Amino acid sequence: LLGRAIGGSADGVELTPSSAVASSAGVGREGRAVVHVSFESHRRLLQSEVREYRESRFDVTHRRATLASYLFPELRPDLPHPNGFAGYTPKEARLAPLPVPYDADAHHPGLAALESAVTRGEAGELLRQFGLYELRHRPLFAMSTGEARKTMVVDCLLSPPQLLVLDEAFDGLDSQSRDDLREVLLRTLDADGGRRTGALALIAHHPDDLVPPPTHALLLGQGEGRTGFLGGEWREMAATVGAYFDSQRLASSARP
């Protein structure tokens, strides 16, 4: 329903996992209609990174894809491979190894453009808010679950799609990270000042994950056979949703 509303057609909009968007060399952030962030998209992103690393001509002496190269693939260093593979361009630029030594730090000349992009402006601000600033050149595969998930959300916030679907995207985050995400989403989706446009859909099994406070709710698994649903404005649905969460929590605690 949200896809149809955003897309303006009867067929709606096809959901695109953020990992698929991120790994495509020909697709930037601009023009994304719907981006889906979940455990599944997170898993696929890491799988794609491993595949790109194994299929590339860059060997283990080179740094694997990092937070910085994931967020700014257009600034990936274009340096010749020391073994003679000059001009080699990986198919999936965002997830490909970087042609710099594996232990290169922020001061390496080949990372200068990426370092500048992730330390200044809104990118630097978001990375600091999410506690990712010091990890800006850390390989994606070495990040924790929470760190990688926050990286995917930051990518969306830098240039929001028309519809961002957070499918249990808070899972794996500690309380402080959850609070940080709540604050940034509230600020990002605030229409005052016209900084951003877009809609957010939260898919959750825990009431604490409903941040920012929703305007509407769709409660699935209702009725006989759990095939029905209830929907409406949040002011009408809040009590029903709260009661449903409570019943699910009691049922879960009663299981042996």
PDB file of C-alpha atoms in Angstrom:
ATOM      1  CA  LEU A   1       0.000   0.000   0.000  1.00  0.00           C
ATOM      2  CA  LEU A   2       2.813   2.390   0.860  1.00  0.00           C
ATOM      3  CA  GLY A   3       4.585   1.444  -2.353  1.00  0.00           C
ATOM      4  CA  ARG A   4       1.486   2.245  -4.380  1.00  0.00           C
ATOM      5  CA  ALA A   5       1.080   5.558  -2.605  1.00  0.00           C
ATOM      6  CA  ILE A   6       4.697   6.539  -3.214  1.00  0.00           C
ATOM      7  CA  GLY A   7       4.826   5.196  -6.765  1.00  0.00           C
ATOM      8  CA  GLY A   8       1.533   6.680  -7.861  1.00  0.00           C
ATOM      9  CA  SER A   9       0.505   3.621  -9.849  1.00  0.00           C
ATOM     10  CA  ALA A  10      -1.593   0.528  -9.386  1.00  0.00           C
ATOM     11  CA  ASP A  11       1.478  -1.657  -9.584  1.00  0.00           C
ATOM     12  CA  GLY A  12       3.292   0.162  -6.809  1.00  0.00           C
ATOM     13  CA  VAL A  13       7.053   0.250  -6.366  1.00  0.00           C
ATOM     14  CA  GLU A  14       9.351  -2.730  -6.162  1.00  0.00           C
ATOM     15  CA  LEU A  15      11.192  -2.901  -2.857  1.00  0.00           C
ATOM     16  CA  THR A  16      14.947  -2.700  -3.354  1.00  0.00           C
ATOM     17  CA  PRO A  17      17.195  -4.072  -0.584  1.00  0.00           C
ATOM     18  CA  SER A  18      19.780  -1.471   0.347  1.00  0.00           C
ATOM     19  CA  SER A  19      22.519  -4.028  -0.289  1.00  0.00           C
ATOM     20  CA  ALA A  20      21.459  -4.352  -3.923  1.00  0.00           C
ATOM     21  CA  VAL A  21      21.483  -0.585  -4.384  1.00  0.00           C
ATOM     22  CA  ALA A  22      24.777  -0.254  -2.550  1.00  0.00           C
ATOM     23  CA  SER A  23      26.607  -2.889  -4.572  1.00  0.00           C
ATOM     24  CA  SER A  24      25.606  -1.563  -7.973  1.00  0.00           C
ATOM     25  CA  ALA A  25      28.333   0.447  -9.684  1.00  0.00           C
ATOM     26  CA  GLY A  26      25.847   2.259 -11.916  1.00  0.00           C
ATOM     27  CA  VAL A  27      23.298   3.270  -9.296  1.00  0.00           C
ATOM     28  CA  GLY A  28      23.875   6.151  -6.894  1.00  0.00           C
ATOM     29  CA  ARG A  29      21.709   7.327  -4.049  1.00  0.00           C
ATOM     30  CA  GLU A  30      19.765   9.751  -6.220  1.00  0.00           C
ATOM     31  CA  GLY A  31      16.401   8.589  -7.481  1.00  0.00           C
ATOM     32  CA  ARG A  32      15.928   5.682  -5.088  1.00  0.00           C
ATOM     33  CA  ALA A  33      12.226   5.174  -4.517  1.00  0.00           C
ATOM     34  CA  VAL A  34      12.181   2.524  -1.785  1.00  0.00           C
ATOM     35  CA  VAL A  35      15.079   1.199   0.294  1.00  0.00           C
ATOM     36  CA  HIS A  36      14.661  -1.725   2.664  1.00  0.00           C
ATOM     37  CA  VAL A  37      17.034  -2.107   5.637  1.00  0.00           C
ATOM     38  CA  SER A  38      16.791  -5.380   7.543  1.00  0.00           C
ATOM     39  CA  PHE A  39      18.771  -8.329   8.852  1.00  0.00           C
ATOM     40  CA  GLU A  40      18.391  -9.893   5.383  1.00  0.00           C
ATOM     41  CA  SER A  41      19.705  -6.868   3.481  1.00  0.00           C
ATOM     42  CA  HIS A  42      22.545  -6.654   6.006  1.00  0.00           C
ATOM     43  CA  ARG A  43      23.405 -10.336   5.424  1.00  0.00           C
ATOM     44  CA  ARG A  44      23.321  -9.926   1.644  1.00  0.00           C
ATOM     45  CA  LEU A  45      25.569  -6.890   1.791  1.00  0.00           C
ATOM     46  CA  LEU A  46      28.236  -8.843   3.664  1.00  0.00           C
ATOM     47  CA  GLN A  47      27.886 -11.797   1.291  1.00  0.00           C
ATOM     48  CA  SER A  48      28.303  -9.483  -1.696  1.00  0.00           C
ATOM     49  CA  GLU A  49      31.392  -7.914  -0.132  1.00  0.00           C
ATOM     50  CA  VAL A  50      33.003 -11.318   0.377  1.00  0.00           C
ATOM     51  CA  ARG A  51      32.178 -12.355  -3.204  1.00  0.00           C
ATOM     52  CA  GLU A  52      33.559  -9.129  -4.661  1.00  0.00           C
ATOM     53  CA  TYR A  53      36.728  -9.510  -2.604  1.00  0.00           C
ATOM     54  CA  ARG A  54      37.277 -13.068  -3.799  1.00  0.00           C
ATOM     55  CA  GLU A  55      36.548 -12.245  -7.430  1.00  0.00           C
ATOM     56  CA  SER A  56      38.684  -9.111  -7.603  1.00  0.00           C
ATOM     57  CA  ARG A  57      42.268  -9.007  -8.781  1.00  0.00           C
ATOM     58  CA  PHE A  58      43.315  -7.283  -5.586  1.00  0.00           C
ATOM     59  CA  ASP A  59      44.980  -9.690  -3.214  1.00  0.00           C
ATOM     60  CA  VAL A  60      45.152  -9.846   0.561  1.00  0.00           C
ATOM     61  CA  THR A  61      47.725  -7.062   0.709  1.00  0.00           C
ATOM     62  CA  HIS A  62      44.983  -4.549  -0.097  1.00  0.00           C
ATOM     63  CA  ARG A  63      42.367  -3.007   2.165  1.00  0.00           C
ATOM     64  CA  ARG A  64      38.901  -4.443   1.804  1.00  0.00           C
ATOM     65  CA  ALA A  65      35.829  -2.239   1.285  1.00  0.00           C
ATOM     66  CA  THR A  66      35.392   0.222   4.153  1.00  0.00           C
ATOM     67  CA  LEU A  67      32.673   2.397   5.618  1.00  0.00           C
ATOM     68  CA  ALA A  68      34.086   5.375   3.712  1.00  0.00           C
ATOM     69  CA  SER A  69      34.228   3.606   0.335  1.00  0.00           C
ATOM     70  CA  TYR A  70      30.714   2.232   0.905  1.00  0.00           C
ATOM     71  CA  LEU A  71      29.276   5.702   1.537  1.00  0.00           C
ATOM     72  CA  PHE A  72      31.247   7.459  -1.224  1.00  0.00           C
ATOM     73  CA  PRO A  73      31.978   4.936  -4.003  1.00  0.00           C
ATOM     74  CA  GLU A  74      32.561   7.727  -6.514  1.00  0.00           C
ATOM     75  CA  LEU A  75      35.659   8.758  -4.529  1.00  0.00           C
ATOM     76  CA  ARG A  76      37.239   5.319  -4.571  1.00  0.00           C
ATOM     77  CA  PRO A  77      40.973   5.744  -5.340  1.00  0.00           C
ATOM     78  CA  ASP A  78      41.920   4.951  -8.928  1.00  0.00           C
ATOM     79  CA  LEU A  79      45.428   3.627  -8.428  1.00  0.00           C
ATOM     80  CA  PRO A  80      47.235   1.036 -10.563  1.00  0.00           C
ATOM     81  CA  HIS A  81      47.674  -2.432  -9.165  1.00  0.00           C
ATOM     82  CA  PRO A  82      51.354  -3.008  -8.312  1.00  0.00           C
ATOM     83  CA  ASN A  83      51.293  -6.320 -10.203  1.00  0.00           C
ATOM     84  CA  GLY A  84      50.414  -4.626 -13.457  1.00  0.00           C
ATOM     85  CA  PHE A  85      46.598  -4.604 -13.516  1.00  0.00           C
ATOM     86  CA  ALA A  86      46.485  -0.882 -14.291  1.00  0.00           C
ATOM     87  CA  GLY A  87      43.042   0.495 -14.980  1.00  0.00           C
ATOM     88  CA  TYR A  88      41.213  -2.472 -13.449  1.00  0.00           C
ATOM     89  CA  THR A  89      37.768  -1.371 -12.273  1.00  0.00           C
ATOM     90  CA  PRO A  90      35.789  -3.782 -10.083  1.00  0.00           C
ATOM     91  CA  LYS A  91      32.195  -4.454 -11.090  1.00  0.00           C
ATOM     92  CA  GLU A  92      30.784  -3.492  -7.703  1.00  0.00           C
ATOM     93  CA  ALA A  93      32.764  -0.415  -6.750  1.00  0.00           C
ATOM     94  CA  ARG A  94      31.158   0.070  -3.344  1.00  0.00           C
ATOM     95  CA  LEU A  95      32.102  -3.353  -2.094  1.00  0.00           C
ATOM     96  CA  ALA A  96      35.398  -3.895  -3.876  1.00  0.00           C
ATOM     97  CA  PRO A  97      38.827  -3.890  -2.211  1.00  0.00           C
ATOM     98  CA  LEU A  98      40.705  -0.598  -2.297  1.00  0.00           C
ATOM     99  CA  PRO A  99      44.045  -0.348  -4.139  1.00  0.00           C
ATOM    100  CA  VAL A 100      45.872   0.746  -0.986  1.00  0.00           C
ATOM    101  CA  PRO A 101      47.781  -1.373   1.565  1.00  0.00           C
ATOM    102  CA  TYR A 102      45.608  -3.306   4.012  1.00  0.00           C
ATOM    103  CA  ASP A 103      47.009  -1.276   6.915  1.00  0.00           C
ATOM    104  CA  ALA A 104      46.679   2.156   5.248  1.00  0.00           C
ATOM    105  CA  ASP A 105      45.413   4.817   7.653  1.00  0.00           C
ATOM    106  CA  ALA A 106      43.516   8.048   7.136  1.00  0.00           C
ATOM    107  CA  HIS A 107      46.732   9.841   6.111  1.00  0.00           C
ATOM    108  CA  HIS A 108      47.439   7.596   3.117  1.00  0.00           C
ATOM    109  CA  PRO A 109      47.435   9.708  -0.103  1.00  0.00           C
ATOM    110  CA  GLY A 110      45.130   7.232  -1.831  1.00  0.00           C
ATOM    111  CA  LEU A 111      42.459   7.756   0.816  1.00  0.00           C
ATOM    112  CA  ALA A 112      42.635  11.568   0.845  1.00  0.00           C
ATOM    113  CA  ALA A 113      39.393  12.138  -1.077  1.00  0.00           C
ATOM    114  CA  LEU A 114      37.473   9.606   1.013  1.00  0.00           C
ATOM    115  CA  GLU A 115      38.900  11.030   4.237  1.00  0.00           C
ATOM    116  CA  SER A 116      37.786  14.522   3.277  1.00  0.00           C
ATOM    117  CA  ALA A 117      34.260  13.359   2.381  1.00  0.00           C
ATOM    118  CA  VAL A 118      33.591  11.388   5.569  1.00  0.00           C
ATOM    119  CA  THR A 119      35.013  13.941   7.992  1.00  0.00           C
ATOM    120  CA  ARG A 120      33.243  17.053   6.759  1.00  0.00           C
ATOM    121  CA  GLY A 121      29.702  18.291   6.464  1.00  0.00           C
ATOM    122  CA  GLU A 122      26.678  16.125   7.111  1.00  0.00           C
ATOM    123  CA  ALA A 123      28.538  12.845   6.636  1.00  0.00           C
ATOM    124  CA  GLY A 124      30.981  13.695   9.403  1.00  0.00           C
ATOM    125  CA  GLU A 125      28.142  14.870  11.632  1.00  0.00           C
ATOM    126  CA  LEU A 126      26.129  11.682  11.143  1.00  0.00           C
ATOM    127  CA  LEU A 127      29.129   9.432  11.696  1.00  0.00           C
ATOM    128  CA  ARG A 128      29.870  11.218  14.964  1.00  0.00           C
ATOM    129  CA  GLN A 129      26.247  10.960  16.092  1.00  0.00           C
ATOM    130  CA  PHE A 130      26.180   7.246  15.332  1.00  0.00           C
ATOM    131  CA  GLY A 131      29.559   6.589  16.933  1.00  0.00           C
ATOM    132  CA  LEU A 132      31.092   5.568  13.604  1.00  0.00           C
ATOM    133  CA  TYR A 133      33.545   8.411  13.051  1.00  0.00           C
ATOM    134  CA  GLU A 134      36.586   6.549  14.350  1.00  0.00           C
ATOM    135  CA  LEU A 135      35.581   3.521  12.244  1.00  0.00           C
ATOM    136  CA  ARG A 136      35.397   5.401   8.948  1.00  0.00           C
ATOM    137  CA  HIS A 137      38.212   3.370   7.362  1.00  0.00           C
ATOM    138  CA  ARG A 138      37.393   0.062   9.026  1.00  0.00           C
ATOM    139  CA  PRO A 139      36.588  -2.797   6.607  1.00  0.00           C
ATOM    140  CA  LEU A 140      32.890  -3.656   6.451  1.00  0.00           C
ATOM    141  CA  PHE A 141      33.515  -7.313   7.225  1.00  0.00           C
ATOM    142  CA  ALA A 142      35.188  -6.358  10.537  1.00  0.00           C
ATOM    143  CA  MET A 143      32.245  -4.326  11.828  1.00  0.00           C
ATOM    144  CA  SER A 144      29.879  -5.546  14.506  1.00  0.00           C
ATOM    145  CA  THR A 145      26.207  -6.138  13.726  1.00  0.00           C
ATOM    146  CA  GLY A 146      25.207  -2.797  15.206  1.00  0.00           C
ATOM    147  CA  GLU A 147      27.997  -0.893  13.460  1.00  0.00           C
ATOM    148  CA  ALA A 148      27.137  -2.313  10.035  1.00  0.00           C
ATOM    149  CA  ARG A 149      23.423  -1.673  10.535  1.00  0.00           C
ATOM    150  CA  LYS A 150      24.070   1.924  11.512  1.00  0.00           C
ATOM    151  CA  THR A 151      26.269   2.327   8.435  1.00  0.00           C
ATOM    152  CA  MET A 152      23.368   1.237   6.212  1.00  0.00           C
ATOM    153  CA  VAL A 153      21.028   3.711   7.916  1.00  0.00           C
ATOM    154  CA  VAL A 154      23.560   6.543   7.611  1.00  0.00           C
ATOM    155  CA  ASP A 155      23.783   5.808   3.887  1.00  0.00           C
ATOM    156  CA  CYS A 156      20.019   6.289   3.622  1.00  0.00           C
ATOM    157  CA  LEU A 157      20.026   9.474   5.697  1.00  0.00           C
ATOM    158  CA  LEU A 158      22.685  11.127   3.527  1.00  0.00           C
ATOM    159  CA  SER A 159      20.219  11.083   0.635  1.00  0.00           C
ATOM    160  CA  PRO A 160      16.864   9.689   1.772  1.00  0.00           C
ATOM    161  CA  PRO A 161      14.725   7.640  -0.621  1.00  0.00           C
ATOM    162  CA  GLN A 162      11.044   8.424  -0.992  1.00  0.00           C
ATOM    163  CA  LEU A 163      10.297   5.539   1.361  1.00  0.00           C
ATOM    164  CA  LEU A 164      12.713   4.024   3.873  1.00  0.00           C
ATOM    165  CA  VAL A 165      11.603   0.667   5.308  1.00  0.00           C
ATOM    166  CA  LEU A 166      13.310  -0.260   8.588  1.00  0.00           C
ATOM    167  CA  ASP A 167      12.466  -3.939   9.012  1.00  0.00           C
ATOM    168  CA  GLU A 168      13.468  -4.713  12.624  1.00  0.00           C
ATOM    169  CA  ALA A 169      16.511  -2.592  11.854  1.00  0.00           C
ATOM    170  CA  PHE A 170      16.992  -1.774  15.547  1.00  0.00           C
ATOM    171  CA  ASP A 171      17.782  -5.386  16.368  1.00  0.00           C
ATOM    172  CA  GLY A 172      21.381  -5.763  17.483  1.00  0.00           C
ATOM    173  CA  LEU A 173      21.747  -2.150  18.622  1.00  0.00           C
ATOM    174  CA  ASP A 174      22.528  -1.231  22.221  1.00  0.00           C
ATOM    175  CA  SER A 175      20.351   1.249  24.106  1.00  0.00           C
ATOM    176  CA  GLN A 176      22.613   4.224  23.364  1.00  0.00           C
ATOM    177  CA  SER A 177      22.727   3.433  19.645  1.00  0.00           C
ATOM    178  CA  ARG A 178      18.953   3.064  19.654  1.00  0.00           C
ATOM    179  CA  ASP A 179      18.598   6.475  21.280  1.00  0.00           C
ATOM    180  CA  ASP A 180      21.002   7.973  18.728  1.00  0.00           C
ATOM    181  CA  LEU A 181      19.004   6.492  15.867  1.00  0.00           C
ATOM    182  CA  ARG A 182      15.753   7.824  17.321  1.00  0.00           C
ATOM    183  CA  GLU A 183      17.178  11.339  17.603  1.00  0.00           C
ATOM    184  CA  VAL A 184      18.571  11.381  14.081  1.00  0.00           C
ATOM    185  CA  LEU A 185      15.393   9.982  12.515  1.00  0.00           C
ATOM    186  CA  LEU A 186      13.275  12.553  14.312  1.00  0.00           C
ATOM    187  CA  ARG A 187      15.487  15.363  13.058  1.00  0.00           C
ATOM    188  CA  THR A 188      15.782  13.917   9.570  1.00  0.00           C
ATOM    189  CA  LEU A 189      12.059  13.469   9.019  1.00  0.00           C
ATOM    190  CA  ASP A 190      11.190  16.901  10.411  1.00  0.00           C
ATOM    191  CA  ALA A 191       9.790  18.903   7.519  1.00  0.00           C
ATOM    192  CA  ASP A 192      10.698  22.244   9.114  1.00  0.00           C
ATOM    193  CA  GLY A 193      13.291  23.952   6.991  1.00  0.00           C
ATOM    194  CA  GLY A 194      12.650  21.645   4.054  1.00  0.00           C
ATOM    195  CA  ARG A 195      15.940  19.795   4.504  1.00  0.00           C
ATOM    196  CA  ARG A 196      14.486  16.394   3.660  1.00  0.00           C
ATOM    197  CA  THR A 197      11.427  14.679   2.294  1.00  0.00           C
ATOM    198  CA  GLY A 198      10.393  11.064   2.477  1.00  0.00           C
ATOM    199  CA  ALA A 199       8.413   8.565   4.487  1.00  0.00           C
ATOM    200  CA  LEU A 200       9.497   5.988   7.034  1.00  0.00           C
ATOM    201  CA  ALA A 201       7.890   2.574   7.566  1.00  0.00           C
ATOM    202  CA  LEU A 202       8.847   0.653  10.717  1.00  0.00           C
ATOM    203  CA  ILE A 203       8.340  -3.111  10.907  1.00  0.00           C
ATOM    204  CA  ALA A 204       8.704  -4.157  14.525  1.00  0.00           C
ATOM    205  CA  HIS A 205       7.888  -6.814  17.105  1.00  0.00           C
ATOM    206  CA  HIS A 206       8.743  -4.619  20.085  1.00  0.00           C
ATOM    207  CA  PRO A 207       6.989  -1.372  21.092  1.00  0.00           C
ATOM    208  CA  ASP A 208      10.303   0.322  21.864  1.00  0.00           C
ATOM    209  CA  ASP A 209      11.206   0.044  18.186  1.00  0.00           C
ATOM    210  CA  LEU A 210       8.351   2.332  17.119  1.00  0.00           C
ATOM    211  CA  VAL A 211      10.478   5.446  16.814  1.00  0.00           C
ATOM    212  CA  PRO A 212       9.746   8.054  15.782  1.00  0.00           C
ATOM    213  CA  PRO A 213       6.096   7.822  16.941  1.00  0.00           C
ATOM    214  CA  PRO A 214       4.070   6.538  13.985  1.00  0.00           C
ATOM    215  CA  THR A 215       1.207   8.354  12.332  1.00  0.00           C
ATOM    216  CA  HIS A 216      -0.471   5.123  11.191  1.00  0.00           C
ATOM    217  CA  ALA A 217      -0.296   1.455  12.121  1.00  0.00           C
ATOM    218  CA  LEU A 218      -0.949  -1.861  10.407  1.00  0.00           C
ATOM    219  CA  LEU A 219      -1.276  -4.841  12.754  1.00  0.00           C
ATOM    220  CA  LEU A 220      -0.840  -8.202  11.038  1.00  0.00           C
ATOM    221  CA  GLY A 221      -1.625 -11.758  12.153  1.00  0.00           C
ATOM    222  CA  GLN A 222      -5.156 -11.057  13.317  1.00  0.00           C
ATOM    223  CA  GLY A 223      -8.282 -13.183  13.371  1.00  0.00           C
ATOM    224  CA  GLU A 224      -8.791 -16.845  12.695  1.00  0.00           C
ATOM    225  CA  GLY A 225      -5.757 -18.364  11.051  1.00  0.00           C
ATOM    226  CA  ARG A 226      -3.857 -15.139  11.755  1.00  0.00           C
ATOM    227  CA  THR A 227      -4.431 -14.009   8.184  1.00  0.00           C
ATOM    228  CA  GLY A 228      -6.307 -10.806   8.944  1.00  0.00           C
ATOM    229  CA  PHE A 229      -5.104  -7.325   9.787  1.00  0.00           C
ATOM    230  CA  LEU A 230      -6.169  -4.107  11.450  1.00  0.00           C
ATOM    231  CA  GLY A 231      -5.118  -0.682  10.262  1.00  0.00           C
ATOM    232  CA  GLY A 232      -5.721   2.969  10.892  1.00  0.00           C
ATOM    233  CA  GLU A 233      -4.334   6.162  12.359  1.00  0.00           C
ATOM    234  CA  TRP A 234      -2.034   5.713  15.330  1.00  0.00           C
ATOM    235  CA  ARG A 235      -4.313   7.608  17.716  1.00  0.00           C
ATOM    236  CA  GLU A 236      -6.957   4.981  17.029  1.00  0.00           C
ATOM    237  CA  MET A 237      -4.578   2.011  16.945  1.00  0.00           C
ATOM    238  CA  ALA A 238      -2.167   2.752  19.814  1.00  0.00           C
ATOM    239  CA  ALA A 239      -4.125   0.908  22.501  1.00  0.00           C
ATOM    240  CA  THR A 240      -4.768  -2.095  20.243  1.00  0.00           C
ATOM    241  CA  VAL A 241      -1.127  -2.327  19.209  1.00  0.00           C
ATOM    242  CA  GLY A 242      -0.003  -2.009  22.833  1.00  0.00           C
ATOM    243  CA  ALA A 243      -2.350  -4.769  23.926  1.00  0.00           C
ATOM    244  CA  TYR A 244      -1.128  -6.999  21.105  1.00  0.00           C
ATOM    245  CA  PHE A 245       2.515  -6.482  22.078  1.00  0.00           C
ATOM    246  CA  ASP A 246       1.638  -7.283  25.703  1.00  0.00           C
ATOM    247  CA  SER A 247      -0.144 -10.499  24.717  1.00  0.00           C
ATOM    248  CA  GLN A 248       2.786 -11.598  22.583  1.00  0.00           C
ATOM    249  CA  ARG A 249       5.221 -10.918  25.407  1.00  0.00           C
ATOM    250  CA  LEU A 250       3.101 -12.937  27.869  1.00  0.00           C
ATOM    251  CA  ALA A 251       2.752 -15.800  25.397  1.00  0.00           C
ATOM    252  CA  SER A 252       6.492 -15.837  24.836  1.00  0.00           C
ATOM    253  CA  SER A 253       7.294 -15.868  28.559  1.00  0.00           C
ATOM    254  CA  ALA A 254       4.851 -18.753  29.098  1.00  0.00           C
ATOM    255  CA  ARG A 255       6.602 -21.028  26.629  1.00  0.00           C
ATOM    256  CA  PRO A 256       8.770 -23.735  28.269  1.00  0.00           C
TER     257      PRO A 256
END
